[in-house]
Amino acid sequence: MALKIVKGSIDRMFDKNLQDLVRGIRNHKEDEAKYISTCIDEIKQELKQDNIAVKANAVCKLTYVRSLTFSCNTLFCCTRIGYLAASQCFHESTDVIMLTTNQIRKDLSSPNQYDTGVALTGLSCFVTPDLARDLANDIMTLMSHTKPYIRKKAVLIMYKVFLKYPESLRPAFPRLKEKLEDPDPGVQSAAVNVICELARRNPKNYLSLAPLFFKLMTSSTNNWVLIKIIKLFGALTPLEPRLGKKLIEPLTNLIHSSDSELIVPLSCIAVLISLSSGMPNHSASHVVCVIVKYLGLLAMSKILKTHPKSVQSHKDLILQCLDDKDESIRLRALDLLYGMVSKKNLMEIVKKLMLHVDKAEGTTYRDELLTKIIDICSQSNYQYITNFEWYISILVELTRLEGTRHGHLIASQMLDVAIRVKAIRAFAVAQMATLLDNAHLLTGNTQRNGICEVLYAAAWICGEFSEHLENPLQTLEAMLRPKVATLPGHIQAVYVQNAAKLFATVLRSQEGNTDSTTAQETSQLMIDRLPLFVQSANLEVQERASCILQLVKYIQKLQQKDVEVAEEVSALFAGELNPVAPKAQKKVPVPEGLDLDAWINEPPSESESEDEKPKAIFTKEEPKHSRPRHTEVDEKELARRREARKQEQANNPFYIKASPSSQKVYQETPGVEHIPVVQIDLSVPLKVPGLPMSDQYVKLEEERRQKERAEKKKKEKKKRKEKRSGRGKKHDSGPESEEDITPAHMVDIVTEEMPEVGRSGMNFTEKSSKHKKKKQKKEKEEKEKKKKKKHHHHHHHSDGGGEESVQNGTVEEEEPLPVSLCACVCDIQGNLQDGSQVVVSVIFENKCNSFLKSMEFNVLDSLNSKLQRPEGAGPHDGLTVPFQLPPGVSNEARFVFTVQSIVMPQKLKGTLTFIVKNEDSSTHEKLDFKLHFTCTSYLITTPCYSDAFAKLLESGDLKGSSVRLEGVNMPFHHLLARICFHHHFSVVERIDSCASMYSRSIQGHHVCLLVKTADQTVSIDAKCDEPSLLGNVLDEIKQTFSQC
Amino acid sequence: MIKAILIFNNHGKPRLIRFYQYFAEDLQQQIIRETFHLVSKRDDNVCNFLEGGSLIGGSDYKLIYRHYATLYFVFCVDSSESELGILDLIQVFVETLDKCFENVCELDLIFHMDKVHYILQEVVMGGMVLETNMNEIVAQVELQNRMEKSEGGLSAAPARAVSAVKNMNLPEIPRNINIGDINIKVPSLSPF
């Protein structure tokens, strides 16, 4: 057996892979049939082998041979199987794909619609950028196939093509848009599908289609289309608020027309239907309640973002969902709870959640619950927490969870709260000490990231805030237990460091006593226990431990000489670590005299620099005068301002300044005296770890609030008594509003650390706004200058043959006002039905910050081409552009021109007038442009079969001409794709480095090309029944390639 | 976009696998296994949506499934698809199968894997929904089947293939093949 395998793999070295096979077939021109049959025999052999790779290779080859042989036969069943196999086993990196291009192209143009269909389906599964580029044009042509079945598939596959070859989007888009109004509902739905997918990626560009979709939505009866359109509007409405208002009516109509079974008398579900589908579900039989429930929750989470109040009233309902046996529903409900909490209901909700944590089965769900609890509590800087002791005890309770992976999360919360809420520290330290004391309960769980992370936080808090510890010595002993050595390294390191901090505190308390032996005993304890850590494998632990060990030994020596060391030891750890806001740097005032916007060196000389010089001197001198004045003001006002600020901070519930007076501020706050902090401290000594204590806070909180309310009522009564005279009702607040709940503890909100300085700040802003105005003026001047320059520049361009126009294959418009409006022509298309019409699509984009309206588009007609104006309009009247442009928005308009002769390119001059509307003013602006009709724009991509092509050439009606392009450095298929795209040709046949192409003008001229390439030289032989048209087209092609 | 369509039975045996996004073979296996694991442990009376199998993608993806007798039909879709819409689509697909096979059962899927694929191709194309009208789907499938029959089916194919190969002329193969291209063919050595 083993021998067989070895033999197999040796054989394999000489196996043919697919490339070999293809090469082989091509080399055996004379006896292909024989060669293929031997190959098939080989494949059979390979298939029998054990090696899976060999088999795969064999199947690959077989697929190729199949498609090759069958394609000659055009048997549908075989094509079908071939494509099915290909769609299953090809992917982007399969190298066979390169070989398939021609095969696919042939199938695409097959007269049998199902061959084409099957090819499209197959292609949709393995489009590569190369295939997309080469076949885009063929598929474009198929989009206007006579059979809706093909049209549908072609439209759908375009999305895949766009993904792989984004350049094709522009030329294909107008046609895609047409398909939205296709008579066949299938094609329509496919087009909607594609545009929805596109819009999901970049909704802004598709705003202009909104009216069209709106029409579709009200007229279509296809559920699928409706769903998609509603989804699309969901993406569009945030960009265009007016749309939302318009949508309300048709959406509600939809809901009412839909099946009654879906209308459950729950408001949330009514909204869900409008949001997530609006779908009249026909077979209501399977609409199970759970689905509605799930979608309802989903919809509510969307509503929550905009109307939190309306969802909050369903709180009970959502809490019930937590009991659902379906995990999907529970998770959704959890998501919702996050947004629903308020100061009022936080404790209640968390209590419910804690109950669920206890009941929950499966660690994933429990972990999810845990993170949600923490998320809910900590959201927006602990905004909803009124009592942090409650929160700490919740956190401690959470540590009891078995097997959770989120110890780290809990730990960071503990640290965060203990550091930022100063008032809570005493309580937190006590809790942490208990945790440390009972560490053995936690360390039983040695899973990674396990709960033992909490000890990290506990140790740090106990060490850093050790002055709050009731019995530091006991904690110190707890931290130096031998069991600690089993903890992960980083935790041990924290233990060691904080043991030192504790040691300092203990020393200080003991040295006050007369008996010096206790202090020495403590040192001895350290010296006994620390060597355990010195031996640690973890470097960090080792380093810290040996360092501290030496220190303690030295201290002991001093102690034996009766030297007081406590002060010095604690000085080691003096100073408080204060949190710093990430944006703190911004608040540091810029030193006076430092102008960050000023040039360090003289800027490169400009015409205006002369004016500025004296000014610069002036501003330099000014600060010197102002500085003393400034400080004077400071000294006078500082005290007063400080007072004011303190007052403000005292009233701000989320602010505790990092000053020693914070405690006082806390006590001064009216209404807080009633917090039974002391009582709680008394109740803490129940030192059973993880006793579910959080409940009591709920009760306490209730009491507190009641008291507060009573207090308030008293006050209000008083007030009313005082203000009986009239408007007493003003303060009659409801039962209990959000703002009424004063938090028991306050968080340092770091991000808001430095408030804006009162009045002086105002002055500054005023100054700067003045500055701004000046700047704006200057900018305006500059802009105008630039504008002029641009004008020149552009004229130059258009004189030079309209380079840009070639790039687009069509026409380009100048854009002299880069700041306000950019208009570019995306497409010029001939109209096949009417040989004298050309449609120009122009995209207008508003690039300034003002609103553009009343746009009028006018073109100076020439003898040959005329802008089609509505009846009754004079020959010089402009056409109104049928939309207005808010800032940053673009939209597309189409204009129809009538053209008489198409054999020459032409340029038309035109103007666009519009009104720029600012908040305070509106100005009338004008924009000149040139429209460049190339001959290419009169050509229309038309497929042609090779036999018809041959007949055409034979007929002898065509006159020839040729052109040579030198130095074209691109692969042949790129070149062809380029000609196809930019000049509207289609490839008739391609043989190696030689291809024939065809196109037709709107007036029925045939244009045939024979393109050959060799050594970077491309020669194009062309024939056409209209020589001057041909000459111009060839010139344009030449330009296209001279650009690259 | 639909990312994948999986059909497997109550024991997790795959009956139809269609990925519209490329995954390596072993990853596909893993996805199927995981999906089965997720779906099979759910009761029949819970909802039909499941968020995120970890493999197919992040939070943007959803599994939408239905359970029929012995088979699970699972669609993995991203957020651009409507949940109810896809649920409806599964129903359409199954009803179409039922029409084409006359009382479809698991055995039909085993023995006519290709036909199931052809039907699916008329419903979903490259991950995009092609057609939701059942009559239209059935009509197209029937037409294609009839065409296949008229050709004598696949059984006649080998004979035809041979004759085709014999008569084959490949006009587009030029005579001047580069000599350098053929003379030395170094077989690509496999790494073992």
PDB file of N, CA and C in Angstrom, chain A residues 69-118:
ATOM      1  N   THR A  69     -14.932  19.893 -26.234  1.00  0.00           N
ATOM      2  CA  THR A  69     -15.554  19.019 -27.217  1.00  0.00           C
ATOM      3  C   THR A  69     -17.012  19.389 -27.399  1.00  0.00           C
ATOM      4  N   PHE A  70     -17.639  19.702 -26.340  1.00  0.00           N
ATOM      5  CA  PHE A  70     -19.065  19.943 -26.447  1.00  0.00           C
ATOM      6  C   PHE A  70     -19.360  21.247 -27.146  1.00  0.00           C
ATOM      7  N   SER A  71     -18.458  22.174 -26.966  1.00  0.00           N
ATOM      8  CA  SER A  71     -18.737  23.452 -27.585  1.00  0.00           C
ATOM      9  C   SER A  71     -18.742  23.313 -29.107  1.00  0.00           C
ATOM     10  N   CYS A  72     -17.954  22.362 -29.607  1.00  0.00           N
ATOM     11  CA  CYS A  72     -17.938  22.169 -31.044  1.00  0.00           C
ATOM     12  C   CYS A  72     -19.281  21.634 -31.495  1.00  0.00           C
ATOM     13  N   ASN A  73     -19.926  20.988 -30.570  1.00  0.00           N
ATOM     14  CA  ASN A  73     -21.141  20.308 -30.906  1.00  0.00           C
ATOM     15  C   ASN A  73     -22.372  21.138 -30.592  1.00  0.00           C
ATOM     16  N   THR A  74     -22.161  22.141 -29.740  1.00  0.00           N
ATOM     17  CA  THR A  74     -23.264  22.961 -29.256  1.00  0.00           C
ATOM     18  C   THR A  74     -24.449  22.123 -28.806  1.00  0.00           C
ATOM     19  N   LEU A  75     -24.168  21.163 -27.995  1.00  0.00           N
ATOM     20  CA  LEU A  75     -25.254  20.406 -27.384  1.00  0.00           C
ATOM     21  C   LEU A  75     -25.608  21.094 -26.090  1.00  0.00           C
ATOM     22  N   PHE A  76     -26.874  21.411 -25.938  1.00  0.00           N
ATOM     23  CA  PHE A  76     -27.237  22.199 -24.771  1.00  0.00           C
ATOM     24  C   PHE A  76     -26.953  21.478 -23.459  1.00  0.00           C
ATOM     25  N   CYS A  77     -27.303  20.161 -23.430  1.00  0.00           N
ATOM     26  CA  CYS A  77     -27.162  19.456 -22.159  1.00  0.00           C
ATOM     27  C   CYS A  77     -25.715  19.485 -21.680  1.00  0.00           C
ATOM     28  N   CYS A  78     -24.786  19.495 -22.633  1.00  0.00           N
ATOM     29  CA  CYS A  78     -23.388  19.453 -22.255  1.00  0.00           C
ATOM     30  C   CYS A  78     -22.888  20.814 -21.817  1.00  0.00           C
ATOM     31  N   THR A  79     -23.303  21.830 -22.540  1.00  0.00           N
ATOM     32  CA  THR A  79     -22.927  23.167 -22.122  1.00  0.00           C
ATOM     33  C   THR A  79     -23.396  23.395 -20.689  1.00  0.00           C
ATOM     34  N   ARG A  80     -24.621  22.929 -20.462  1.00  0.00           N
ATOM     35  CA  ARG A  80     -25.222  23.132 -19.163  1.00  0.00           C
ATOM     36  C   ARG A  80     -24.380  22.485 -18.070  1.00  0.00           C
ATOM     37  N   ILE A  81     -24.018  21.221 -18.318  1.00  0.00           N
ATOM     38  CA  ILE A  81     -23.230  20.512 -17.317  1.00  0.00           C
ATOM     39  C   ILE A  81     -21.864  21.154 -17.156  1.00  0.00           C
ATOM     40  N   GLY A  82     -21.291  21.529 -18.307  1.00  0.00           N
ATOM     41  CA  GLY A  82     -19.966  22.138 -18.248  1.00  0.00           C
ATOM     42  C   GLY A  82     -19.970  23.373 -17.379  1.00  0.00           C
ATOM     43  N   TYR A  83     -20.946  24.235 -17.582  1.00  0.00           N
ATOM     44  CA  TYR A  83     -20.991  25.464 -16.790  1.00  0.00           C
ATOM     45  C   TYR A  83     -21.295  25.188 -15.336  1.00  0.00           C
ATOM     46  N   LEU A  84     -22.126  24.169 -15.107  1.00  0.00           N
ATOM     47  CA  LEU A  84     -22.419  23.843 -13.711  1.00  0.00           C
ATOM     48  C   LEU A  84     -21.145  23.422 -13.000  1.00  0.00           C
ATOM     49  N   ALA A  85     -20.392  22.532 -13.682  1.00  0.00           N
ATOM     50  CA  ALA A  85     -19.134  22.088 -13.075  1.00  0.00           C
ATOM     51  C   ALA A  85     -18.199  23.265 -12.868  1.00  0.00           C
ATOM     52  N   ALA A  86     -18.132  24.113 -13.887  1.00  0.00           N
ATOM     53  CA  ALA A  86     -17.226  25.251 -13.781  1.00  0.00           C
ATOM     54  C   ALA A  86     -17.633  26.156 -12.638  1.00  0.00           C
ATOM     55  N   SER A  87     -18.936  26.405 -12.524  1.00  0.00           N
ATOM     56  CA  SER A  87     -19.365  27.335 -11.485  1.00  0.00           C
ATOM     57  C   SER A  87     -19.095  26.761 -10.108  1.00  0.00           C
ATOM     58  N   GLN A  88     -19.044  25.440 -10.021  1.00  0.00           N
ATOM     59  CA  GLN A  88     -18.779  24.854  -8.711  1.00  0.00           C
ATOM     60  C   GLN A  88     -17.293  24.850  -8.373  1.00  0.00           C
ATOM     61  N   CYS A  89     -16.447  24.606  -9.394  1.00  0.00           N
ATOM     62  CA  CYS A  89     -15.053  24.413  -9.013  1.00  0.00           C
ATOM     63  C   CYS A  89     -14.121  25.544  -9.423  1.00  0.00           C
ATOM     64  N   PHE A  90     -14.563  26.470 -10.247  1.00  0.00           N
ATOM     65  CA  PHE A  90     -13.675  27.589 -10.564  1.00  0.00           C
ATOM     66  C   PHE A  90     -13.766  28.637  -9.476  1.00  0.00           C
ATOM     67  N   HIS A  91     -12.681  29.321  -9.234  1.00  0.00           N
ATOM     68  CA  HIS A  91     -12.739  30.523  -8.424  1.00  0.00           C
ATOM     69  C   HIS A  91     -11.670  31.450  -8.960  1.00  0.00           C
ATOM     70  N   GLU A  92     -11.506  32.580  -8.325  1.00  0.00           N
ATOM     71  CA  GLU A  92     -10.716  33.620  -8.966  1.00  0.00           C
ATOM     72  C   GLU A  92      -9.293  33.205  -9.290  1.00  0.00           C
ATOM     73  N   SER A  93      -8.743  32.336  -8.482  1.00  0.00           N
ATOM     74  CA  SER A  93      -7.351  32.012  -8.739  1.00  0.00           C
ATOM     75  C   SER A  93      -7.188  30.738  -9.578  1.00  0.00           C
ATOM     76  N   THR A  94      -8.290  30.221 -10.087  1.00  0.00           N
ATOM     77  CA  THR A  94      -8.168  29.067 -10.975  1.00  0.00           C
ATOM     78  C   THR A  94      -7.563  29.536 -12.292  1.00  0.00           C
ATOM     79  N   ASP A  95      -6.493  28.887 -12.709  1.00  0.00           N
ATOM     80  CA  ASP A  95      -5.821  29.434 -13.888  1.00  0.00           C
ATOM     81  C   ASP A  95      -6.521  29.090 -15.199  1.00  0.00           C
ATOM     82  N   VAL A  96      -7.422  28.119 -15.163  1.00  0.00           N
ATOM     83  CA  VAL A  96      -8.104  27.771 -16.413  1.00  0.00           C
ATOM     84  C   VAL A  96      -8.945  28.915 -16.914  1.00  0.00           C
ATOM     85  N   ILE A  97      -9.358  29.764 -16.001  1.00  0.00           N
ATOM     86  CA  ILE A  97     -10.317  30.789 -16.379  1.00  0.00           C
ATOM     87  C   ILE A  97      -9.820  31.609 -17.569  1.00  0.00           C
ATOM     88  N   MET A  98      -8.508  31.838 -17.604  1.00  0.00           N
ATOM     89  CA  MET A  98      -7.968  32.643 -18.694  1.00  0.00           C
ATOM     90  C   MET A  98      -8.331  32.033 -20.051  1.00  0.00           C
ATOM     91  N   LEU A  99      -8.428  30.732 -20.031  1.00  0.00           N
ATOM     92  CA  LEU A  99      -8.644  30.062 -21.305  1.00  0.00           C
ATOM     93  C   LEU A  99     -10.093  30.085 -21.740  1.00  0.00           C
ATOM     94  N   THR A 100     -10.959  30.493 -20.814  1.00  0.00           N
ATOM     95  CA  THR A 100     -12.380  30.332 -21.104  1.00  0.00           C
ATOM     96  C   THR A 100     -12.987  31.528 -21.817  1.00  0.00           C
ATOM     97  N   THR A 101     -12.259  32.634 -21.840  1.00  0.00           N
ATOM     98  CA  THR A 101     -12.870  33.869 -22.337  1.00  0.00           C
ATOM     99  C   THR A 101     -13.590  33.677 -23.674  1.00  0.00           C
ATOM    100  N   ASN A 102     -12.872  33.097 -24.621  1.00  0.00           N
ATOM    101  CA  ASN A 102     -13.470  32.994 -25.949  1.00  0.00           C
ATOM    102  C   ASN A 102     -14.657  32.048 -25.961  1.00  0.00           C
ATOM    103  N   GLN A 103     -14.517  30.963 -25.200  1.00  0.00           N
ATOM    104  CA  GLN A 103     -15.604  30.005 -25.114  1.00  0.00           C
ATOM    105  C   GLN A 103     -16.861  30.693 -24.580  1.00  0.00           C
ATOM    106  N   ILE A 104     -16.676  31.444 -23.515  1.00  0.00           N
ATOM    107  CA  ILE A 104     -17.835  32.108 -22.923  1.00  0.00           C
ATOM    108  C   ILE A 104     -18.420  33.112 -23.905  1.00  0.00           C
ATOM    109  N   ARG A 105     -17.529  33.829 -24.565  1.00  0.00           N
ATOM    110  CA  ARG A 105     -18.023  34.834 -25.508  1.00  0.00           C
ATOM    111  C   ARG A 105     -18.863  34.166 -26.594  1.00  0.00           C
ATOM    112  N   LYS A 106     -18.387  33.024 -27.051  1.00  0.00           N
ATOM    113  CA  LYS A 106     -19.112  32.318 -28.094  1.00  0.00           C
ATOM    114  C   LYS A 106     -20.484  31.898 -27.583  1.00  0.00           C
ATOM    115  N   ASP A 107     -20.504  31.385 -26.359  1.00  0.00           N
ATOM    116  CA  ASP A 107     -21.783  30.942 -25.810  1.00  0.00           C
ATOM    117  C   ASP A 107     -22.721  32.115 -25.597  1.00  0.00           C
ATOM    118  N   LEU A 108     -22.119  33.248 -25.198  1.00  0.00           N
ATOM    119  CA  LEU A 108     -22.962  34.408 -24.934  1.00  0.00           C
ATOM    120  C   LEU A 108     -23.675  34.846 -26.205  1.00  0.00           C
ATOM    121  N   SER A 109     -22.994  34.703 -27.323  1.00  0.00           N
ATOM    122  CA  SER A 109     -23.623  35.178 -28.554  1.00  0.00           C
ATOM    123  C   SER A 109     -24.320  34.045 -29.296  1.00  0.00           C
ATOM    124  N   SER A 110     -24.539  32.948 -28.606  1.00  0.00           N
ATOM    125  CA  SER A 110     -25.210  31.820 -29.244  1.00  0.00           C
ATOM    126  C   SER A 110     -26.654  32.190 -29.574  1.00  0.00           C
ATOM    127  N   PRO A 111     -27.150  31.666 -30.677  1.00  0.00           N
ATOM    128  CA  PRO A 111     -28.550  31.973 -31.033  1.00  0.00           C
ATOM    129  C   PRO A 111     -29.548  31.339 -30.065  1.00  0.00           C
ATOM    130  N   ASN A 112     -29.121  30.303 -29.366  1.00  0.00           N
ATOM    131  CA  ASN A 112     -30.022  29.650 -28.423  1.00  0.00           C
ATOM    132  C   ASN A 112     -30.016  30.425 -27.109  1.00  0.00           C
ATOM    133  N   GLN A 113     -31.186  30.895 -26.708  1.00  0.00           N
ATOM    134  CA  GLN A 113     -31.216  31.746 -25.516  1.00  0.00           C
ATOM    135  C   GLN A 113     -30.762  30.997 -24.269  1.00  0.00           C
ATOM    136  N   TYR A 114     -30.983  29.691 -24.236  1.00  0.00           N
ATOM    137  CA  TYR A 114     -30.618  28.982 -23.015  1.00  0.00           C
ATOM    138  C   TYR A 114     -29.120  28.764 -22.913  1.00  0.00           C
ATOM    139  N   ASP A 115     -28.453  28.617 -24.056  1.00  0.00           N
ATOM    140  CA  ASP A 115     -26.991  28.583 -24.005  1.00  0.00           C
ATOM    141  C   ASP A 115     -26.468  29.862 -23.373  1.00  0.00           C
ATOM    142  N   THR A 116     -26.987  30.970 -23.880  1.00  0.00           N
ATOM    143  CA  THR A 116     -26.573  32.255 -23.337  1.00  0.00           C
ATOM    144  C   THR A 116     -26.875  32.335 -21.843  1.00  0.00           C
ATOM    145  N   GLY A 117     -28.089  31.885 -21.506  1.00  0.00           N
ATOM    146  CA  GLY A 117     -28.494  31.961 -20.106  1.00  0.00           C
ATOM    147  C   GLY A 117     -27.584  31.159 -19.212  1.00  0.00           C
ATOM    148  N   VAL A 118     -27.287  29.957 -19.651  1.00  0.00           N
ATOM    149  CA  VAL A 118     -26.439  29.091 -18.845  1.00  0.00           C
ATOM    150  C   VAL A 118     -25.038  29.684 -18.708  1.00  0.00           C
TER     151      VAL A 118
END
